[in-house]
Amino acid sequence: MSSFSHTTLISSVKLISKCTILPELVDDHPMFDKPIKLSISDLPMLSCHYIQKGLLFPISPHPTEALLTLIKTALSKTLSLFPPLSGRLITDPDGIIYVAPCHTESGVVQFTHASALHVSINDVISPVDHYLDDVVKREFFPLNGAVSHDGHFMPLMAVQVTELLDGVFIGCAVNHAVIDGTSFWNLFNAFAATCRGETRIWRPVDFQRNFVKDSQAVLSFNNGQRPAVTFDVNAPLRERIFHFSKQAIAGLKSRANTQHLENAEQAGKLSNDDADKRGRLEISSFQSLCAQLWRSVTRARNLEASKPTTFRMAINCRHRLRPKLDECYFGNAIQSVRTVASAGEILSRDLRWSADELRRGVAEHDDGAVRRIAEEWEREPRCFPLGNWDGATVTMGSSARFPVYDNDFGWGRPVAVRSGMANKFDGKMSAFPGREGDGSVDLEVCLAPETMDGIENDQEFMQYVSDWLVTDI
């Protein structure tokens, strides 16, 4: 049972203070003295909300004021490694958008201290209290509703520290036109390492913004207005985090790959050549999980068999380009891989078939594909169309490979990762590593209420879902 009433919870989330943080001046850290042009991978994100991700920690041994001083000092030092985050966006007379140095209040990083002393760790991680989950999203993160284009007059980054009954929540919001998920967690890792006292934090950050090419493409907005998000932020939505243990993921992967062999043998099509290709074409753990999700969501939506369905997957392009981008490339280096199949195909064929469609799309997204998509965008610049316009789309973001649980601020590993209100719509999914590691995965699933009811009653899906209890904090 939760340790609060709903009325108590609302009054318990209190804003204590706000301030601004500037980068610490360090001689051997990068100077930010000239504008950095947004790339053709940054610009489409101008209509997206700021990235909002946060980590739940056990209670700190430090008194409140000492804890806040520690975190603020670490943030200032971290900003000296990532100085563009203390700037703001500007648009020149030709319509080119830059991240520019700014020393006014709109250009520094916002820091908020809040208190929710009636909320416990177990309240936050409860998989069933949807009311609390909504309050966490709304109250534990800064810059709710901010769109990346707002970086022209709002901070590019903000941090909120919320004290709980038995823990601390550190929420971070960063402009999505300036940073992608890989860069976000590189930043968060450096922030945590600085806070716990490490002096050698990170490899030099690459600020060149040379994704594919130096493009002169310009995004135009009606009457100079900011772009709006491309989905209905007020649409009814339910959200739940489903936990998949290492064993469950292994079971899914085994099922996907075993079905392939069984079906081929039954059809008499398993030649020696096929056998030789099995290892090369093996379905991965994550492809198996995504395929199961695609199947179960499609079934829960009760779509006509002929209805086209789409699975969109955000992928990191740093290692796909030739030459490769540095892993510390700071900015957006992502594209969306789109896989389409009819509802009938998804549901009438086995898990392997759907997973192999996803595998093929990712495998084929090489250097040539990355450059081709960039050139297509350059010919017709547009903001990225987030949303579920046809009622049959699933969009997978984040990554189960992000080093989420490496973020020890000095008093222990995170208990859980959570995200805010940003960029959530029917069909939006985010993958995170499970806290226990070893291949476990947490899926943050956002769906229309009736669709969520459907997958919660889908035995094919739920047989792989397990409860997750915090036992080692």
Coordinates of C-alpha atoms in Angstrom, one line a residue, residues 104-384:
T104 CA 22.3 36.3 -19.5
E105 CA 19.8 34.5 -17.3
S106 CA 18.2 32.8 -20.3
G107 CA 21.5 31.2 -21.2
V108 CA 22.6 29.6 -18.0
V109 CA 21.5 26.2 -16.6
Q110 CA 18.4 26.2 -14.3
F111 CA 18.6 24.4 -11.0
T112 CA 15.6 23.6 -8.8
H113 CA 15.3 22.1 -5.4
A114 CA 12.0 20.5 -4.5
S115 CA 10.7 18.3 -1.6
A116 CA 8.2 15.4 -1.6
L117 CA 8.8 14.0 1.9
H118 CA 5.6 12.0 1.9
V119 CA 6.7 10.0 -1.1
S120 CA 8.9 6.8 -0.7
I121 CA 11.1 4.9 -3.1
N122 CA 8.6 2.1 -3.3
D123 CA 5.8 4.6 -4.1
V124 CA 7.8 5.8 -7.1
I125 CA 8.6 2.4 -8.5
S126 CA 5.2 0.9 -7.9
P127 CA 4.1 -0.6 -11.3
V128 CA 0.3 -0.2 -10.5
D129 CA -0.2 3.3 -9.0
H130 CA -0.9 5.3 -12.2
Y131 CA -1.9 8.4 -10.3
L132 CA 1.5 8.6 -8.6
D133 CA 3.3 7.9 -11.9
D134 CA 1.6 10.9 -13.4
V135 CA 2.7 13.1 -10.5
V136 CA 6.3 11.9 -10.8
K137 CA 6.3 12.8 -14.5
R138 CA 4.7 16.3 -13.9
E139 CA 6.4 17.3 -10.6
F140 CA 9.9 15.7 -10.6
F141 CA 11.1 17.2 -13.9
P142 CA 11.9 20.7 -15.0
L143 CA 10.9 22.5 -18.2
N144 CA 7.6 20.5 -18.7
G145 CA 6.1 21.3 -22.1
A146 CA 9.2 23.0 -23.4
V147 CA 9.8 22.5 -27.2
S148 CA 13.4 22.5 -28.4
H149 CA 12.8 25.6 -30.5
D150 CA 12.1 27.4 -27.2
G151 CA 15.9 27.2 -26.6
H152 CA 16.0 30.6 -28.3
F153 CA 14.7 32.1 -25.0
M154 CA 14.9 29.3 -22.4
P155 CA 17.8 27.4 -20.9
L156 CA 19.1 24.5 -22.9
M157 CA 19.4 22.4 -19.8
A158 CA 17.8 22.3 -16.3
V159 CA 18.2 20.0 -13.3
Q160 CA 15.8 19.3 -10.5
V161 CA 16.7 17.6 -7.2
T162 CA 13.6 16.3 -5.3
E163 CA 14.1 15.0 -1.8
L164 CA 11.9 12.0 -0.9
L165 CA 11.0 10.3 2.4
D166 CA 13.8 7.8 1.9
G167 CA 15.6 8.8 -1.3
V168 CA 16.5 11.5 -3.8
F169 CA 15.3 12.0 -7.4
I170 CA 17.6 13.8 -9.8
G171 CA 15.7 14.9 -12.9
C172 CA 17.3 16.4 -16.0
A173 CA 15.9 18.1 -19.0
V174 CA 18.1 19.0 -22.1
N175 CA 17.2 20.5 -25.4
H176 CA 16.7 17.7 -28.0
A177 CA 18.0 19.8 -30.9
V178 CA 21.3 20.1 -29.1
I179 CA 21.7 16.5 -27.7
D180 CA 20.5 12.9 -28.4
G181 CA 20.2 10.0 -26.0
T182 CA 23.8 8.9 -26.3
S183 CA 25.1 12.4 -25.6
F184 CA 22.5 12.8 -22.8
W185 CA 23.9 9.8 -20.9
N186 CA 27.5 10.7 -21.6
L187 CA 26.6 14.0 -19.9
F188 CA 24.8 12.4 -17.0
N189 CA 27.7 9.9 -16.5
A190 CA 30.2 12.8 -16.4
F191 CA 27.9 14.7 -13.9
A192 CA 27.7 11.7 -11.6
A193 CA 31.5 11.0 -11.8
T194 CA 32.3 14.6 -11.0
C195 CA 29.9 14.5 -8.0
R196 CA 31.6 11.4 -6.6
G197 CA 35.0 13.0 -6.8
E198 CA 36.6 11.5 -9.9
T199 CA 39.1 13.9 -11.4
R200 CA 39.6 12.2 -14.8
I201 CA 36.1 12.3 -16.1
W202 CA 35.8 11.8 -19.8
R203 CA 37.4 11.7 -23.1
P204 CA 37.4 15.0 -24.9
V205 CA 33.9 15.8 -26.2
D206 CA 33.6 16.3 -30.0
F207 CA 31.6 19.5 -30.7
Q208 CA 32.3 19.6 -34.5
R209 CA 28.7 19.0 -35.5
N210 CA 29.9 17.3 -38.7
F211 CA 27.0 14.7 -39.0
V212 CA 27.2 13.6 -42.7
K213 CA 27.9 17.0 -44.2
D214 CA 27.9 20.8 -43.5
S215 CA 24.4 21.6 -44.9
Q216 CA 23.0 25.0 -45.6
A217 CA 19.4 23.7 -45.4
V218 CA 17.0 25.9 -43.5
L219 CA 13.8 25.0 -41.7
S220 CA 11.1 27.6 -42.2
F221 CA 8.3 28.2 -39.8
N222 CA 5.0 30.0 -40.4
N223 CA 5.2 33.7 -39.5
G224 CA 8.3 33.0 -37.5
Q225 CA 6.3 31.1 -34.9
R226 CA 7.8 28.2 -33.0
P227 CA 7.0 24.7 -34.4
A228 CA 4.4 22.8 -32.5
V229 CA 4.8 19.2 -31.4
T230 CA 3.4 16.8 -34.0
F231 CA 1.0 14.9 -31.7
D232 CA -1.9 15.5 -29.3
V233 CA -0.4 16.1 -25.9
N234 CA -3.8 15.9 -24.3
A235 CA -4.9 12.5 -25.8
P236 CA -5.8 9.9 -23.1
L237 CA -2.8 7.8 -22.3
R238 CA -1.7 5.1 -19.9
E239 CA 1.9 4.4 -19.1
R240 CA 3.5 1.4 -17.5
I241 CA 7.0 0.0 -17.1
F242 CA 7.3 -3.7 -17.9
H243 CA 10.3 -5.6 -16.5
F244 CA 11.9 -8.4 -18.5
S245 CA 14.5 -10.5 -16.6
K246 CA 17.6 -12.0 -18.2
Q247 CA 15.8 -15.3 -18.3
A248 CA 12.7 -13.9 -20.0
I249 CA 14.7 -12.2 -22.7
A250 CA 16.6 -15.4 -23.3
G251 CA 13.3 -17.3 -23.6
L252 CA 12.0 -14.8 -26.2
K253 CA 15.2 -15.0 -28.2
S254 CA 15.2 -18.8 -28.1
R255 CA 11.5 -18.9 -29.2
A256 CA 12.2 -16.5 -32.2
N257 CA 15.2 -18.5 -33.4
T258 CA 13.7 -22.0 -32.7
Q259 CA 10.5 -21.1 -34.6
H260 CA 12.7 -20.2 -37.6
L261 CA 14.3 -23.7 -37.7
E262 CA 11.0 -25.5 -37.0
N263 CA 9.2 -23.8 -39.8
A264 CA 12.0 -24.2 -42.3
E265 CA 12.2 -27.9 -41.5
Q266 CA 8.4 -28.4 -41.8
A267 CA 8.5 -26.7 -45.2
G268 CA 11.4 -28.8 -46.3
K269 CA 13.4 -25.6 -47.1
L270 CA 16.3 -26.0 -44.7
S271 CA 19.2 -26.5 -47.1
N272 CA 22.8 -26.7 -46.3
D273 CA 23.2 -23.0 -47.4
D274 CA 20.4 -22.1 -44.9
A275 CA 22.2 -23.9 -42.1
D276 CA 25.4 -22.1 -42.9
K277 CA 23.6 -18.7 -42.6
R278 CA 21.9 -19.4 -39.3
G279 CA 24.6 -17.8 -37.2
R280 CA 24.8 -14.7 -39.4
L281 CA 21.0 -14.3 -39.4
E282 CA 20.4 -15.0 -35.8
I283 CA 17.7 -12.8 -34.2
S284 CA 19.0 -10.7 -31.3
S285 CA 17.5 -10.5 -27.9
F286 CA 16.3 -6.9 -28.5
Q287 CA 14.8 -7.7 -31.9
S288 CA 12.9 -10.6 -30.3
L289 CA 11.5 -8.3 -27.6
C290 CA 10.5 -5.6 -30.1
A291 CA 8.8 -8.1 -32.3
Q292 CA 6.8 -9.5 -29.4
L293 CA 5.8 -6.0 -28.5
W294 CA 4.8 -5.2 -32.1
R295 CA 2.7 -8.4 -32.2
S296 CA 0.9 -7.7 -28.9
V297 CA 0.2 -4.0 -29.5
T298 CA -1.1 -4.8 -33.0
R299 CA -3.4 -7.5 -31.5
A300 CA -4.6 -5.2 -28.7
R301 CA -5.5 -2.5 -31.2
N302 CA -7.9 -4.8 -33.0
L303 CA -6.8 -3.7 -36.4
E304 CA -8.2 -4.9 -39.7
A305 CA -5.9 -7.6 -41.2
S306 CA -5.1 -5.4 -44.2
K307 CA -4.2 -2.4 -42.1
P308 CA -0.5 -1.4 -42.5
T309 CA 1.4 -1.2 -39.2
T310 CA 4.7 0.5 -38.7
F311 CA 7.5 -0.1 -36.2
R312 CA 9.9 2.9 -35.9
M313 CA 13.2 2.4 -34.2
A314 CA 15.6 5.2 -33.3
I315 CA 19.2 4.1 -34.0
N316 CA 22.6 5.6 -33.3
C317 CA 24.4 6.4 -36.5
R318 CA 27.8 7.2 -35.0
H319 CA 29.3 3.7 -35.8
R320 CA 27.3 3.3 -39.1
L321 CA 29.0 6.2 -40.9
R322 CA 32.3 5.8 -42.7
P323 CA 34.5 7.2 -41.4
K324 CA 32.8 6.6 -38.0
L325 CA 31.9 9.5 -35.8
D326 CA 33.6 9.7 -32.4
E327 CA 31.5 8.0 -29.6
C328 CA 31.8 11.3 -27.8
Y329 CA 30.3 13.2 -30.7
F330 CA 28.0 15.8 -29.0
G331 CA 24.7 16.3 -30.7
N332 CA 22.2 14.3 -32.6
A333 CA 23.5 11.4 -34.6
I334 CA 20.3 9.4 -34.9
Q335 CA 17.8 8.3 -37.6
S336 CA 14.6 6.4 -37.6
V337 CA 14.4 3.0 -39.2
R338 CA 10.9 2.3 -40.4
T339 CA 9.5 -1.3 -40.8
V340 CA 6.1 -1.8 -42.3
A341 CA 3.9 -4.9 -42.4
S342 CA 0.1 -5.5 -42.4
A343 CA -1.7 -6.4 -39.1
G344 CA -2.5 -9.7 -40.7
E345 CA 1.1 -10.5 -41.5
I346 CA 2.2 -9.7 -38.0
L347 CA -0.4 -11.8 -36.3
S348 CA -0.6 -14.8 -38.7
R349 CA 3.1 -15.4 -38.9
D350 CA 5.4 -16.4 -36.1
L351 CA 7.6 -14.2 -33.8
R352 CA 10.7 -15.0 -36.0
W353 CA 9.1 -13.4 -39.1
S354 CA 8.4 -10.1 -37.4
A355 CA 11.8 -10.1 -35.7
D356 CA 13.5 -10.8 -38.9
E357 CA 11.8 -7.8 -40.6
L358 CA 13.1 -5.6 -37.8
R359 CA 16.6 -7.2 -38.1
R360 CA 16.7 -6.6 -41.8
G361 CA 15.8 -2.9 -41.5
V362 CA 18.5 -2.2 -38.9
A363 CA 21.2 -4.3 -40.7
E364 CA 20.6 -2.5 -44.0
H365 CA 21.0 0.9 -42.4
D366 CA 24.6 1.4 -43.3
D367 CA 26.7 4.4 -44.3
G368 CA 24.9 4.7 -47.6
A369 CA 21.5 4.6 -46.1
V370 CA 22.4 7.2 -43.5
R371 CA 23.7 9.6 -46.2
R372 CA 20.7 8.9 -48.4
I373 CA 18.2 9.8 -45.7
A374 CA 20.2 12.9 -44.9
E375 CA 20.2 14.0 -48.5
E376 CA 16.5 13.4 -48.8
W377 CA 15.9 15.6 -45.7
E378 CA 18.2 18.3 -47.1
R379 CA 16.0 18.4 -50.3
E380 CA 12.9 18.7 -48.2
P381 CA 13.7 20.0 -44.7
R382 CA 11.0 19.2 -42.0
C383 CA 10.6 18.6 -38.4
F384 CA 10.5 15.0 -37.3

